Tab-separated table of C-alpha atoms in Angstrom:
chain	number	residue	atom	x	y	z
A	1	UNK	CA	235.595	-37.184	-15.685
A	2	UNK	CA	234.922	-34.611	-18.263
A	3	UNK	CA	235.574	-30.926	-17.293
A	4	UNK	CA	234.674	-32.117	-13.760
A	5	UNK	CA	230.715	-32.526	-15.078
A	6	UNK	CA	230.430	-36.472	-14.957
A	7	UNK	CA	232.637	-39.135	-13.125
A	8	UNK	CA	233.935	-42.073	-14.667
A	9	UNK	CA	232.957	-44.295	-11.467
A	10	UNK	CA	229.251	-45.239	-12.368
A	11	UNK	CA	229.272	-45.830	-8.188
A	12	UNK	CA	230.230	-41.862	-7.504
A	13	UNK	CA	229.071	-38.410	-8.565
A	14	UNK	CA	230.635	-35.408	-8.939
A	15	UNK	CA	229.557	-32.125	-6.872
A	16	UNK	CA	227.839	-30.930	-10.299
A	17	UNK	CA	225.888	-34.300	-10.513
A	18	UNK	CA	224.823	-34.425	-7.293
A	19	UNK	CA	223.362	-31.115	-7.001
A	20	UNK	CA	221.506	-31.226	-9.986
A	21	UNK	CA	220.357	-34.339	-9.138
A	22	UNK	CA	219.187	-32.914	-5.707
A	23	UNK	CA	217.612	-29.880	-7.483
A	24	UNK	CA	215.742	-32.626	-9.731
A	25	UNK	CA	214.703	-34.714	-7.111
A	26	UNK	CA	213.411	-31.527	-5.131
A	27	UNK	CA	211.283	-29.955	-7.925
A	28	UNK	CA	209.558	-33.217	-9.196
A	29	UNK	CA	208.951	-34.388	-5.855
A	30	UNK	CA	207.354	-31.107	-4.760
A	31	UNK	CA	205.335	-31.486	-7.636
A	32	UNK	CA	203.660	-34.716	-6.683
A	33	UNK	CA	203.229	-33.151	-2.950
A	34	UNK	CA	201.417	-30.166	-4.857
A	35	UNK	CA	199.041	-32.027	-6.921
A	36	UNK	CA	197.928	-34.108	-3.471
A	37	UNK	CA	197.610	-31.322	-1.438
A	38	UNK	CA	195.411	-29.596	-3.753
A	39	UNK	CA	193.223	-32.482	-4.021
A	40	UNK	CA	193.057	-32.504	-0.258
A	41	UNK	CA	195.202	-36.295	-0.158
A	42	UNK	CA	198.514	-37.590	1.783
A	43	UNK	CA	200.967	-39.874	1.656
A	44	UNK	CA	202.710	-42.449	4.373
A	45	UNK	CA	205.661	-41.444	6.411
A	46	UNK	CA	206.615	-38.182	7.974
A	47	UNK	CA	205.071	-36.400	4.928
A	48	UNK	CA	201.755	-37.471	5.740
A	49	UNK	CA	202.628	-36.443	9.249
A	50	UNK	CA	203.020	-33.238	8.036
A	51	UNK	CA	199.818	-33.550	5.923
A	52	UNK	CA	197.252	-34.325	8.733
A	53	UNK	CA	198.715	-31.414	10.828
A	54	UNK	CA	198.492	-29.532	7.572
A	55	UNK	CA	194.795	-30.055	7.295
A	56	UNK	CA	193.938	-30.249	11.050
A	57	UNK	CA	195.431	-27.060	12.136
A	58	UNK	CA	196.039	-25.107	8.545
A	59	UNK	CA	200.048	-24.648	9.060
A	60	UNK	CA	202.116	-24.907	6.231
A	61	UNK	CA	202.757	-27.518	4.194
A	62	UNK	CA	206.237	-27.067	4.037
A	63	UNK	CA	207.720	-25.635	7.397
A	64	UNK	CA	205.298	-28.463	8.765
A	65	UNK	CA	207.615	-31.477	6.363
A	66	UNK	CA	210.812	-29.583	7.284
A	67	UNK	CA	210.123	-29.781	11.435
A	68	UNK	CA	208.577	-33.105	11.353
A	69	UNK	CA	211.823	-34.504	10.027
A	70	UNK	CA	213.892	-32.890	12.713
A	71	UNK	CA	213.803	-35.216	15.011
A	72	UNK	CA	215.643	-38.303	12.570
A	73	UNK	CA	218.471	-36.228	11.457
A	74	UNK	CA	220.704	-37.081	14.351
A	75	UNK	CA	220.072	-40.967	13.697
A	76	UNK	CA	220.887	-40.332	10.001
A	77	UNK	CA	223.521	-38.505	11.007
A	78	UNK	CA	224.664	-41.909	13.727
A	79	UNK	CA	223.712	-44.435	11.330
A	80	UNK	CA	224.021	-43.324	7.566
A	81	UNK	CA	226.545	-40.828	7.688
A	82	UNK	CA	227.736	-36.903	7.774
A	83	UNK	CA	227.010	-37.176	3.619
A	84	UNK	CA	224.039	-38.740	3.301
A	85	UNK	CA	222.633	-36.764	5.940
A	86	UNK	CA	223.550	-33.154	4.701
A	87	UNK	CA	222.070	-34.226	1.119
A	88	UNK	CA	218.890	-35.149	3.267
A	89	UNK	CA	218.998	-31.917	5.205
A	90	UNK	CA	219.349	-30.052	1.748
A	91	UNK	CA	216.528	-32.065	-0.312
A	92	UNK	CA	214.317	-31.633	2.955
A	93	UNK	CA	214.474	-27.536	2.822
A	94	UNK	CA	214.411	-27.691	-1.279
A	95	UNK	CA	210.813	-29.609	-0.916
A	96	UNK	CA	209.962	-27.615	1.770
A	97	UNK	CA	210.830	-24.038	0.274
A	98	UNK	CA	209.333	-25.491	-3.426
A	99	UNK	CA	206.209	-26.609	-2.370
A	100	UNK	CA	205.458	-22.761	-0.419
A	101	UNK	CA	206.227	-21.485	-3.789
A	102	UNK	CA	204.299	-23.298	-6.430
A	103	UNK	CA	200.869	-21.863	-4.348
A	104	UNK	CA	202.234	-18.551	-6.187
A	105	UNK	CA	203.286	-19.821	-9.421
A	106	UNK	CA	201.239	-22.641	-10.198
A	107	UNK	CA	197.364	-22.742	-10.161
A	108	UNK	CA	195.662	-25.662	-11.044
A	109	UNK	CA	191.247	-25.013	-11.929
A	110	UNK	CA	190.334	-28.553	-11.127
A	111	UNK	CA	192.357	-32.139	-10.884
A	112	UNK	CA	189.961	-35.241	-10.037
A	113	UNK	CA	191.549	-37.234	-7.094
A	114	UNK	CA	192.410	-40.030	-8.516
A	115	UNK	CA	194.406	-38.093	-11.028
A	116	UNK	CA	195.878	-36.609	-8.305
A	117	UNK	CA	196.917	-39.685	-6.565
A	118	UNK	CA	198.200	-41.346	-9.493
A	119	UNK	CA	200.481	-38.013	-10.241
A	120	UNK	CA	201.176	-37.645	-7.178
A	121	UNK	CA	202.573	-40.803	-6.434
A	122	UNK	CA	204.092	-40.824	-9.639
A	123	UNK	CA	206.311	-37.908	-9.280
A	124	UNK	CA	206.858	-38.477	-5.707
A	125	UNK	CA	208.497	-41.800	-6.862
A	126	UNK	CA	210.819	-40.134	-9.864
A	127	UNK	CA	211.638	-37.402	-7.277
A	128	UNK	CA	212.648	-39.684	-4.525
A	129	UNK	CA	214.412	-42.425	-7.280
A	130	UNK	CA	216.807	-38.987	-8.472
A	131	UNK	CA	217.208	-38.172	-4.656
A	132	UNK	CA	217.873	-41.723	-4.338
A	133	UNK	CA	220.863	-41.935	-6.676
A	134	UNK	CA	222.591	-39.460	-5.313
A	135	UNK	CA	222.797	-40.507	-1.827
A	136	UNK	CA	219.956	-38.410	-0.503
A	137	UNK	CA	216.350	-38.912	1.116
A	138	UNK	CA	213.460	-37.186	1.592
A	139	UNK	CA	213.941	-38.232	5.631
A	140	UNK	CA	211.671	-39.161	7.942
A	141	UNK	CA	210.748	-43.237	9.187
A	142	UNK	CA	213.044	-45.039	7.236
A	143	UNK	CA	216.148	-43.608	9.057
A	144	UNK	CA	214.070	-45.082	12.396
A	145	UNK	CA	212.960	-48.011	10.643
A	146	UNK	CA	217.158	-48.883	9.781
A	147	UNK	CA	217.823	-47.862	13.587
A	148	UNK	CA	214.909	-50.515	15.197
A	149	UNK	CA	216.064	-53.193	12.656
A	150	UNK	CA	219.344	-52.858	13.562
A	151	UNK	CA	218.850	-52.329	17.471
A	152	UNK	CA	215.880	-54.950	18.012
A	153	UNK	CA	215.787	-57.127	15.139
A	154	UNK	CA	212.824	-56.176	13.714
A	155	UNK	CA	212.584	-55.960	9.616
A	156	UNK	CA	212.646	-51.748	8.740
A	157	UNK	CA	210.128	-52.830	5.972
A	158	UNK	CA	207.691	-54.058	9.277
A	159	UNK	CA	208.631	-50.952	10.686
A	160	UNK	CA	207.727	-48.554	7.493
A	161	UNK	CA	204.386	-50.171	6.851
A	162	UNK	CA	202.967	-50.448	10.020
A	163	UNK	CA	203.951	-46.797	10.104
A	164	UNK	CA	202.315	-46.027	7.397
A	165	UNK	CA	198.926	-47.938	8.442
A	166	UNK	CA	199.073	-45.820	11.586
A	167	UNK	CA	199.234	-42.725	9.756
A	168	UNK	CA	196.109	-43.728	6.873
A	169	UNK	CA	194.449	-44.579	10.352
A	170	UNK	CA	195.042	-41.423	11.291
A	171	UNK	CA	193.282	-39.851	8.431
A	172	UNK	CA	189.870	-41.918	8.536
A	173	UNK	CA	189.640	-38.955	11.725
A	174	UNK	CA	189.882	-35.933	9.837
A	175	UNK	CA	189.668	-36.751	6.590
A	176	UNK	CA	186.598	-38.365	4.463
A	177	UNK	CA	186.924	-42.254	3.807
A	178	UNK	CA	186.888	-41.636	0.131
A	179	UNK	CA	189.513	-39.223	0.428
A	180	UNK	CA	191.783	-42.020	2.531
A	181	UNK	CA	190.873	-44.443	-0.221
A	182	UNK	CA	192.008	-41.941	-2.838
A	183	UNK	CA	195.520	-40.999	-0.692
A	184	UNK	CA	196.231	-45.741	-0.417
A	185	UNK	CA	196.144	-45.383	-4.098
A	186	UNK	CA	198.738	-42.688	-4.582
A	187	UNK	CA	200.614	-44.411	-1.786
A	188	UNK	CA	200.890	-47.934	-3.568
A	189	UNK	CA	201.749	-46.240	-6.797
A	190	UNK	CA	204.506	-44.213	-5.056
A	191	UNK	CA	205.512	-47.411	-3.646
A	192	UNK	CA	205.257	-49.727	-7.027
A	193	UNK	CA	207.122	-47.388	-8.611
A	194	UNK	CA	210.148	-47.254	-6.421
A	195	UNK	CA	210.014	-51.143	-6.459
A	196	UNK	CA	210.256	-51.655	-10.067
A	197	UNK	CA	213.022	-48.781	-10.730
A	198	UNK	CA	215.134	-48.923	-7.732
A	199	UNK	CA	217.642	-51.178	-7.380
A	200	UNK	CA	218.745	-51.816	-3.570
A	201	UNK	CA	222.167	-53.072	-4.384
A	202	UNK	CA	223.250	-50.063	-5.956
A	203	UNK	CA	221.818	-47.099	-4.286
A	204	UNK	CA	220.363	-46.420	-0.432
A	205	UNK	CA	216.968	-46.666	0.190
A	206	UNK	CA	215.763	-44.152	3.134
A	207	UNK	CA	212.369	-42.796	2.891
């Protein structure tokens, strides 16, 4: 450890590691929810929740991501752990609070969708891979995903995807079909991304 910055355990961080890297994780993945919201896309799990209530009703972005993910923190809490779930709580209100204020401090003339997907997904995947690393999560289906695997057998992969279908399903009701096409793409580069950089043997995987 050097002045209490880094650890010497490549398998632990210190309080001054992990909040940066939760501060990281927060900015650059409010980013990539920025860039598809102003395109008019979403995403898969409780995010794109959030995103067709978003665009249905016209709530917030962010208090919508921060109340959909309510409802998992006590099985994070049961199944992952007091830690991992207060760094989840923490990088859930970051987003939340970061995306309200980049409508103030960032405007953006014109961004094609499929420049927004492929941003989007991009930085959603660097954002989550930081939160990632430091024992945190952006919440939502995983944490029910883990649960279901664990309580019926069924793989939390299964579980995550066929969420996910449900909720691009979803969309082909509100939103255009070029628009869903537009939001698969971000969602398989989000999801490419995380598969070629993450490494499940070192760090949990919760999204």
């Amino acid at each position: 450890m050097a002045l209490g910055f880094y650890s010497a355990d490549p398998s632990r961080h210190t309080l001054v590691e992990d909040t940066q890297g939760l501060v990281t994780g927060a900015l650059v993945s409010g980013l990539g929810f920025y860039l598809l919201n102003r395109v008019g896309l979403l995403t898969g799990g409780t995010a794109g929740v959030a995103f067709l209530i978003h665009y249905a009703l016209n709530i917030s972005f962010g208090l919508l991501f921060f109340i959909v993910n309510l409802p998992f923190y006590y099985l994070s809490f049961k199944r992952l752990g007091l830690a991992f779930s207060a760094k989840t709580f923490v990088a859930i209100g970051l987003v939340s609070v970061i995306t309200e204020l980049e409508q103030r401090y960032l405007l953006i003339g014109y961004l094609h969708p499929f420049w927004g997907a492929l941003m989007g997904g991009l930085l959603l995947g660097y954002g989550l891979l930081a939160l990632y690393r430091h024992r945190a999560s952006l919440g939502g289906v995983g944490i029910l995903a883990i649960y279901v695997q664990e309580r019926f057998g069924i793989q939390a992969g299964l579980i995550q995807l066929a969420f996910d279908a449900c909720v691009m399903a979803a969309a082909f009701l509100l939103l255009e079909p070029q628009v869903v096409f537009w939001s698969i793409i971000g969602a398989v580069v989000l999801n490419l991304f995380l598969a070629i950089n993450h490494r499940s043997d070192r760090y949990i995987v919760v999204r």
